[in-house]
Amino acid sequence: MGDSKSDVLQGTLDLMVLKTLEAMGPLHGYGIARRIEQVSGDTLTLNQGTIYPALLRLEQRGWVKAEWGMSESNRRAKYYSLTRPGRKQIESETENWERIAATMARFLAPSN
Amino acid sequence: MRPNMTRPGISDTLRTISNRIAAFFHRNRLDRDLDAELRSHIAHAIDENMAHGMSRSEARIAALRSFGGVTQTRETYRIRRGLPLFDQIARDFRYGWRQLVRAPGFALTAILTLALGLGANTAVFSLINALLLRPLPVPHAAELAIIQVEESNSDGPSYSLNEPELRALEKRHDAFSSTSAFFSTKFQLHGTSGSLQVPGQLVSGEYFATMQVAPLLGRYLAPADDVENGGPAGYAAVISENFWRTWFNSSPNAVGSKLIVANAPFTVVGVMPRGFFGADPTRHPSIFVPLSSEPVVDAPFNMIASGWSGNWLNLIARRKPFISLAQANAALQAETSAILLDSHPNAFALDDIRTNHLHFVAESGAKGFTYLRADFRKPLMVVFSLCGGVLLLACLNLASLLLARAAARERELATRLAIGATRLRLIRQLLIESLLIALLGTAAGLAVSPLVSNALAVLLLSRNPDAALDTSLDARVFVFAALIAVLSSILIGLLPALRATSGNLNEQIKSGSQARSRRDSRRLLPRLVMGTQVALALMLVTGAGLLAASLTRLYRTNLGFDPKGLVHLQLDMDKQPLAGDALLRWYQQFGEALSHQPGVQGVSFEWGVPLSGSGMTTYYRNQPKNHEQLLYGNDVAPGYFAAMRVPMLGGRDFRWDDTSAAGRKVILNQAAANLFFPGRSAVGQSIYTYDNKITLQVIAVVGNVHYRSIQAEPPPTAYYPISQTFYATSDNGPPEPLKKSYFAVIRLAGPPAAFAATARNLAARMAPEIPAPAMTSMTAQIDESISSERMMAMLAAFFGLCALLVTAIGLYGTLAYATSRRTSEIGIRIALGAQRTHVVRLVFRENAWVAVTGCLAGLIATLFASRALASILYSTSTHDPLILFASVASLMAVASAASLMPAIRAARIEPMEALRAE
């Protein structure tokens, strides 16, 4: 595990999950995965399974919490929701991401 | 900058770790939870896909495809969740356990050999810890110092000082904040039902100030208590917590109550806390009394009155903070003459300084002081090195067995390497297997080591019944045990693990078990390990042989008398009414009565029993002007030499009517006669006391007797008739009648047990006031006098046998493994017509090489290492050819027997079966 490529992916994935939960409220893993796929359209191919280690990581840090409930299709599912530190984290991560995106944009802008 | 934005803070990290640890302990529940969640995910996906019109199976396949690998997710998740290293290690432990259970014979041998090595080491270490390492449980023990005296004319430092020296040192406070003395003895305590003996200590005024342990109740003894008659309120005493509990039932009123010690009242002024025992770690006094009360509690002795000539006190002082030991020594050195002039008659003091360079020396006293330390340091170190040898042997043995076993597992390991296990991972797993063996061995060893160390302590202290060694397992012992357990598991496991995982796996898998191509280089290592083991075993066996030979020679030494059938009765006459001539007549009548008992062949009396450690010495001259010589002395009754079977070389025995009025008589042994009257007959000559006040006429010369020890040459000895010892001569006034206590010496023809009862009844009838006389046999006395030699020889013999056994197991085990892996090769050889005897030779040769080179190496190592034993061996050379030969022969015999079994089994291999099995 743990080489730099997946780090990048993990970092973005974490923020995507957090943002999804912020937008949608409590949601189960499949719902989160589908939502990310829908929002990103065709630009991102996601192995849905990778969402679970990410969810665990967020849960271990105390940014999301999980509890079992019933889904709209009447199946048992584990629902994840943002915690208070999780909400605060979104702010700082969003800022951070925007800074990186802006930096990258400057590098990628056509120059002469 | 890492683009990973979810950089957690410290609290996040901590939470992660605690979550992971919690998860580690709830693995199963969490696994079920995850599985449920993943199933739910797939089910939702299938639902959605079917809603889009797929069939159930299409929906399922699509769901799984978009999920990615379920197993991979689960594994990543698990790694993320728990403590992967812990998980793996726990798994390795379980795996190792299964491996052990699968080969119970190997496991049991391994654990028992290690338990032996580790248990013995821990047991001996806890003795060493108790005697040599553990600091006194007092505040700032490092500041304590023991004060001793060094003189140029004595063999070593003397730790016994006299009372005037103490008083002179006590006054000075330049280097030491306090200086104190102590003397351990038994106190005669008056209880409700008669009197009993309790361990006690006489301590000088600043003793407790030196110890700096606050009392549990009341106060401790101070300099004001250490004065003649103990001050206005009489003598004070401090008691131990244990004594307070048993004697006073933990009553708070104990302080202020009275104890009657040796018929004198002592007021309890304080109780010391539990765990306080003073400055001697081998003593646990119940009662501490001021030194000034010595004439009272120690009666009939009076060491204080003996002044500068009585060296009986141990001194312990506390250095001032910031004064180093070197500075303290410099201060002592500077004051030596002043101290000596304060405490000795001027002429003696100046003589001691000028000619003997007498000076006081302070050494570290952090561990307190006990005479036992000097006596037992060497035997303990010898035993400790023997134990270390046995442990090393056990480890090498297990290493070689594991090497052999690892060779058998080469294919398994090679396969695992091939399918992606890292070498580190396999090494860790193999090391954990050996750690498991080491842990089980240590646990078994720790369980028995207190028993062993207690037994050893009893054996060591047989001559010091009042002393006790606290061999309890403290932190230091546990650290030691853990350390050697880890070291041995590394020693055991690392070599086989490195070896087993280094193989070229392709070749391994290709060639199968009949691979013999790399035989030479690959087989050198196990042979080296086995060879070292044989060498070590030879060293241990030779060491045991030397110690045993030395012990046998100690027992065979002609002591100058016949110890077989000789017993002693201890007659304690202090507390009965007879004294002087009346008591002398009692002894004569008691001896007469004893001699009429069945089985008694001779009866006499003596003051000092040979080899018992008690002795008196006096200076004599053969001419009033000649230089004086030191003679060992003993008071004996008529018939002593006959009863002891000491040869009479000329002159006559003492008679009961040899009273002082008839002139002072003495009998010399041959050594004394040669010293004073070389080349002429001593009988009829006279010797003079060093002050020329008393002249003694030599009436006989007898054979030499080993009084001091078996090892030491018999001392030049003077025997005095007990008929001349019952009055103390004094310069002014009439002679004072004494109550002398003597030992009855009895030569028995029959068993001593029956006689013991007879003698007790007789004593009870003739002297009802005295305590029942204790009987000891001379052979028991001899055993006691060489208890540390016996301990060393017994342990060495035990370890030697273990070494032989362990080596046999090692040689047998490795050869059996190696041979079983050559089954097909041997089968082919036999099929091709090899003789069975040839096969036996072929297999046997493998070990013969190891045994012979190991023995040679061991012999060379033994010749060097045995020098360490030289100083404790008695008339036995460290190169004793007989012992060396016997050791090599026994080791070779054991090695041959162990190697022959696999060889014979190999010769019975049926070629067809062997080839079919392949």
mmCIF file with all atom_site columns, C-alpha atoms in Angstrom, chain A residues 1 7-8 10-12 14-15 18 28-30 33-34 37-38 46-53 55-63 68 71-73 75-78 80 89 93 96-97 99-100, chain B residues 1-9 12-13 15-16 19-20 23 32-34 36-38 40-49 52 56 63 65-69 73 76-82:
data_model
loop_
_atom_site.group_PDB
_atom_site.id
_atom_site.type_symbol
_atom_site.label_atom_id
_atom_site.label_alt_id
_atom_site.label_comp_id
_atom_site.label_asym_id
_atom_site.label_entity_id
_atom_site.label_seq_id
_atom_site.pdbx_PDB_ins_code
_atom_site.Cartn_x
_atom_site.Cartn_y
_atom_site.Cartn_z
_atom_site.occupancy
_atom_site.B_iso_or_equiv
_atom_site.pdbx_formal_charge
_atom_site.auth_seq_id
_atom_site.auth_comp_id
_atom_site.auth_asym_id
_atom_site.auth_atom_id
_atom_site.pdbx_PDB_model_num
ATOM 1  C CA . MET A 1 1   ? 0.000   0.000   0.000   1.00 0.00 ? 1   MET A CA 1
ATOM 2  C CA . ASP A 1 7   ? -2.278  8.895   -1.873  1.00 0.00 ? 7   ASP A CA 1
ATOM 3  C CA . VAL A 1 8   ? -3.419  11.452  -4.384  1.00 0.00 ? 8   VAL A CA 1
ATOM 4  C CA . GLN A 1 10  ? -7.205  8.750   -1.528  1.00 0.00 ? 10  GLN A CA 1
ATOM 5  C CA . GLY A 1 11  ? -6.951  12.443  -0.727  1.00 0.00 ? 11  GLY A CA 1
ATOM 6  C CA . THR A 1 12  ? -9.386  13.363  -3.460  1.00 0.00 ? 12  THR A CA 1
ATOM 7  C CA . ASP A 1 14  ? -11.829 11.513  0.991   1.00 0.00 ? 14  ASP A CA 1
ATOM 8  C CA . LEU A 1 15  ? -12.937 15.002  0.060   1.00 0.00 ? 15  LEU A CA 1
ATOM 9  C CA . LEU A 1 18  ? -17.151 14.261  2.718   1.00 0.00 ? 18  LEU A CA 1
ATOM 10 C CA . HIS A 1 28  ? -24.929 4.224   2.748   1.00 0.00 ? 28  HIS A CA 1
ATOM 11 C CA . GLY A 1 29  ? -21.770 3.137   0.953   1.00 0.00 ? 29  GLY A CA 1
ATOM 12 C CA . TYR A 1 30  ? -23.457 2.169   -2.293  1.00 0.00 ? 30  TYR A CA 1
ATOM 13 C CA . ALA A 1 33  ? -20.357 5.461   -4.608  1.00 0.00 ? 33  ALA A CA 1
ATOM 14 C CA . ARG A 1 34  ? -23.214 5.989   -7.045  1.00 0.00 ? 34  ARG A CA 1
ATOM 15 C CA . GLU A 1 37  ? -19.990 8.317   -10.140 1.00 0.00 ? 37  GLU A CA 1
ATOM 16 C CA . GLN A 1 38  ? -22.959 10.463  -11.171 1.00 0.00 ? 38  GLN A CA 1
ATOM 17 C CA . LEU A 1 46  ? -14.145 4.364   -9.634  1.00 0.00 ? 46  LEU A CA 1
ATOM 18 C CA . ASN A 1 47  ? -13.839 0.893   -8.209  1.00 0.00 ? 47  ASN A CA 1
ATOM 19 C CA . GLN A 1 48  ? -16.757 1.113   -5.835  1.00 0.00 ? 48  GLN A CA 1
ATOM 20 C CA . GLY A 1 49  ? -14.933 -1.108  -3.347  1.00 0.00 ? 49  GLY A CA 1
ATOM 21 C CA . THR A 1 50  ? -12.271 1.526   -2.719  1.00 0.00 ? 50  THR A CA 1
ATOM 22 C CA . ILE A 1 51  ? -14.860 3.652   -1.004  1.00 0.00 ? 51  ILE A CA 1
ATOM 23 C CA . TYR A 1 52  ? -14.882 1.380   2.040   1.00 0.00 ? 52  TYR A CA 1
ATOM 24 C CA . PRO A 1 53  ? -11.246 1.788   3.150   1.00 0.00 ? 53  PRO A CA 1
ATOM 25 C CA . LEU A 1 55  ? -14.910 5.490   4.778   1.00 0.00 ? 55  LEU A CA 1
ATOM 26 C CA . LEU A 1 56  ? -13.057 3.544   7.445   1.00 0.00 ? 56  LEU A CA 1
ATOM 27 C CA . ARG A 1 57  ? -10.223 6.071   7.407   1.00 0.00 ? 57  ARG A CA 1
ATOM 28 C CA . LEU A 1 58  ? -12.649 8.936   7.832   1.00 0.00 ? 58  LEU A CA 1
ATOM 29 C CA . GLU A 1 59  ? -14.427 7.076   10.591  1.00 0.00 ? 59  GLU A CA 1
ATOM 30 C CA . GLN A 1 60  ? -11.155 6.339   12.409  1.00 0.00 ? 60  GLN A CA 1
ATOM 31 C CA . ARG A 1 61  ? -10.328 10.047  12.356  1.00 0.00 ? 61  ARG A CA 1
ATOM 32 C CA . GLY A 1 62  ? -13.742 10.824  13.737  1.00 0.00 ? 62  GLY A CA 1
ATOM 33 C CA . TRP A 1 63  ? -14.931 12.834  10.720  1.00 0.00 ? 63  TRP A CA 1
ATOM 34 C CA . TRP A 1 68  ? -27.017 0.514   10.668  1.00 0.00 ? 68  TRP A CA 1
ATOM 35 C CA . SER A 1 71  ? -32.523 1.690   2.986   1.00 0.00 ? 71  SER A CA 1
ATOM 36 C CA . GLU A 1 72  ? -35.259 2.975   0.634   1.00 0.00 ? 72  GLU A CA 1
ATOM 37 C CA . SER A 1 73  ? -35.275 -0.478  -0.989  1.00 0.00 ? 73  SER A CA 1
ATOM 38 C CA . ARG A 1 75  ? -32.483 -3.549  2.886   1.00 0.00 ? 75  ARG A CA 1
ATOM 39 C CA . ARG A 1 76  ? -30.246 -3.289  5.897   1.00 0.00 ? 76  ARG A CA 1
ATOM 40 C CA . ALA A 1 77  ? -27.428 -0.835  5.168   1.00 0.00 ? 77  ALA A CA 1
ATOM 41 C CA . LYS A 1 78  ? -24.787 1.045   7.075   1.00 0.00 ? 78  LYS A CA 1
ATOM 42 C CA . TYR A 1 80  ? -22.629 7.281   7.190   1.00 0.00 ? 80  TYR A CA 1
ATOM 43 C CA . GLN A 1 89  ? -12.553 19.432  8.034   1.00 0.00 ? 89  GLN A CA 1
ATOM 44 C CA . GLU A 1 93  ? -9.784  20.657  2.905   1.00 0.00 ? 93  GLU A CA 1
ATOM 45 C CA . ASN A 1 96  ? -6.470  23.357  0.551   1.00 0.00 ? 96  ASN A CA 1
ATOM 46 C CA . TRP A 1 97  ? -7.737  21.689  -2.590  1.00 0.00 ? 97  TRP A CA 1
ATOM 47 C CA . ARG A 1 99  ? -5.087  26.216  -3.540  1.00 0.00 ? 99  ARG A CA 1
ATOM 48 C CA . ILE A 1 100 ? -3.565  23.148  -5.177  1.00 0.00 ? 100 ILE A CA 1
ATOM 49 C CA . MET B 2 1   ? 3.933   19.549  -0.231  1.00 0.00 ? 1   MET B CA 1
ATOM 50 C CA . ARG B 2 2   ? 2.003   16.335  -0.290  1.00 0.00 ? 2   ARG B CA 1
ATOM 51 C CA . PRO B 2 3   ? -1.209  16.821  -2.194  1.00 0.00 ? 3   PRO B CA 1
ATOM 52 C CA . ASN B 2 4   ? -2.975  14.624  0.322   1.00 0.00 ? 4   ASN B CA 1
ATOM 53 C CA . MET B 2 5   ? -5.283  17.060  2.037   1.00 0.00 ? 5   MET B CA 1
ATOM 54 C CA . THR B 2 6   ? -6.561  14.908  4.809   1.00 0.00 ? 6   THR B CA 1
ATOM 55 C CA . ARG B 2 7   ? -3.542  15.472  6.934   1.00 0.00 ? 7   ARG B CA 1
ATOM 56 C CA . PRO B 2 8   ? -4.686  14.532  10.400  1.00 0.00 ? 8   PRO B CA 1
ATOM 57 C CA . GLY B 2 9   ? -3.735  16.378  13.582  1.00 0.00 ? 9   GLY B CA 1
ATOM 58 C CA . ASP B 2 12  ? -6.790  12.467  14.990  1.00 0.00 ? 12  ASP B CA 1
ATOM 59 C CA . THR B 2 13  ? -3.759  10.209  14.914  1.00 0.00 ? 13  THR B CA 1
ATOM 60 C CA . ARG B 2 15  ? -7.937  8.432   17.816  1.00 0.00 ? 15  ARG B CA 1
ATOM 61 C CA . THR B 2 16  ? -6.924  6.375   14.808  1.00 0.00 ? 16  THR B CA 1
ATOM 62 C CA . ASN B 2 19  ? -9.606  2.749   17.126  1.00 0.00 ? 19  ASN B CA 1
ATOM 63 C CA . ARG B 2 20  ? -7.173  0.329   15.578  1.00 0.00 ? 20  ARG B CA 1
ATOM 64 C CA . ALA B 2 23  ? -10.510 -3.149  16.364  1.00 0.00 ? 23  ALA B CA 1
ATOM 65 C CA . ARG B 2 32  ? -18.889 -9.941  10.115  1.00 0.00 ? 32  ARG B CA 1
ATOM 66 C CA . ASP B 2 33  ? -19.938 -6.311  10.054  1.00 0.00 ? 33  ASP B CA 1
ATOM 67 C CA . LEU B 2 34  ? -17.840 -5.570  6.987   1.00 0.00 ? 34  LEU B CA 1
ATOM 68 C CA . ALA B 2 36  ? -22.693 -7.576  5.893   1.00 0.00 ? 36  ALA B CA 1
ATOM 69 C CA . GLU B 2 37  ? -21.964 -4.100  4.598   1.00 0.00 ? 37  GLU B CA 1
ATOM 70 C CA . LEU B 2 38  ? -20.374 -5.405  1.409   1.00 0.00 ? 38  LEU B CA 1
ATOM 71 C CA . SER B 2 40  ? -25.655 -4.929  1.306   1.00 0.00 ? 40  SER B CA 1
ATOM 72 C CA . HIS B 2 41  ? -23.683 -2.881  -1.245  1.00 0.00 ? 41  HIS B CA 1
ATOM 73 C CA . ILE B 2 42  ? -23.834 -5.631  -3.867  1.00 0.00 ? 42  ILE B CA 1
ATOM 74 C CA . ALA B 2 43  ? -27.513 -6.221  -3.165  1.00 0.00 ? 43  ALA B CA 1
ATOM 75 C CA . HIS B 2 44  ? -28.282 -2.539  -3.719  1.00 0.00 ? 44  HIS B CA 1
ATOM 76 C CA . ALA B 2 45  ? -26.277 -2.585  -6.943  1.00 0.00 ? 45  ALA B CA 1
ATOM 77 C CA . ILE B 2 46  ? -28.132 -5.684  -8.166  1.00 0.00 ? 46  ILE B CA 1
ATOM 78 C CA . ASP B 2 47  ? -31.434 -4.049  -7.289  1.00 0.00 ? 47  ASP B CA 1
ATOM 79 C CA . GLU B 2 48  ? -30.549 -1.003  -9.339  1.00 0.00 ? 48  GLU B CA 1
ATOM 80 C CA . ASN B 2 49  ? -29.206 -2.983  -12.280 1.00 0.00 ? 49  ASN B CA 1
ATOM 81 C CA . HIS B 2 52  ? -32.625 -1.031  -15.425 1.00 0.00 ? 52  HIS B CA 1
ATOM 82 C CA . ARG B 2 56  ? -30.531 -11.333 -12.159 1.00 0.00 ? 56  ARG B CA 1
ATOM 83 C CA . ALA B 2 63  ? -22.482 -5.201  -9.749  1.00 0.00 ? 63  ALA B CA 1
ATOM 84 C CA . ARG B 2 65  ? -17.532 -5.639  -11.907 1.00 0.00 ? 65  ARG B CA 1
ATOM 85 C CA . SER B 2 66  ? -18.195 -2.088  -10.832 1.00 0.00 ? 66  SER B CA 1
ATOM 86 C CA . PHE B 2 67  ? -17.332 -2.949  -7.243  1.00 0.00 ? 67  PHE B CA 1
ATOM 87 C CA . GLY B 2 68  ? -13.819 -4.188  -8.134  1.00 0.00 ? 68  GLY B CA 1
ATOM 88 C CA . GLY B 2 69  ? -12.250 -7.005  -6.094  1.00 0.00 ? 69  GLY B CA 1
ATOM 89 C CA . THR B 2 73  ? -11.278 -4.531  -0.617  1.00 0.00 ? 73  THR B CA 1
ATOM 90 C CA . THR B 2 76  ? -7.175  -3.455  2.381   1.00 0.00 ? 76  THR B CA 1
ATOM 91 C CA . TYR B 2 77  ? -9.955  -2.649  4.776   1.00 0.00 ? 77  TYR B CA 1
ATOM 92 C CA . ARG B 2 78  ? -8.630  -5.075  7.352   1.00 0.00 ? 78  ARG B CA 1
ATOM 93 C CA . ILE B 2 79  ? -5.089  -3.766  7.093   1.00 0.00 ? 79  ILE B CA 1
ATOM 94 C CA . ARG B 2 80  ? -6.429  -0.255  7.427   1.00 0.00 ? 80  ARG B CA 1
ATOM 95 C CA . ARG B 2 81  ? -8.595  -1.238  10.365  1.00 0.00 ? 81  ARG B CA 1
ATOM 96 C CA . GLY B 2 82  ? -6.370  -3.214  12.679  1.00 0.00 ? 82  GLY B CA 1
#
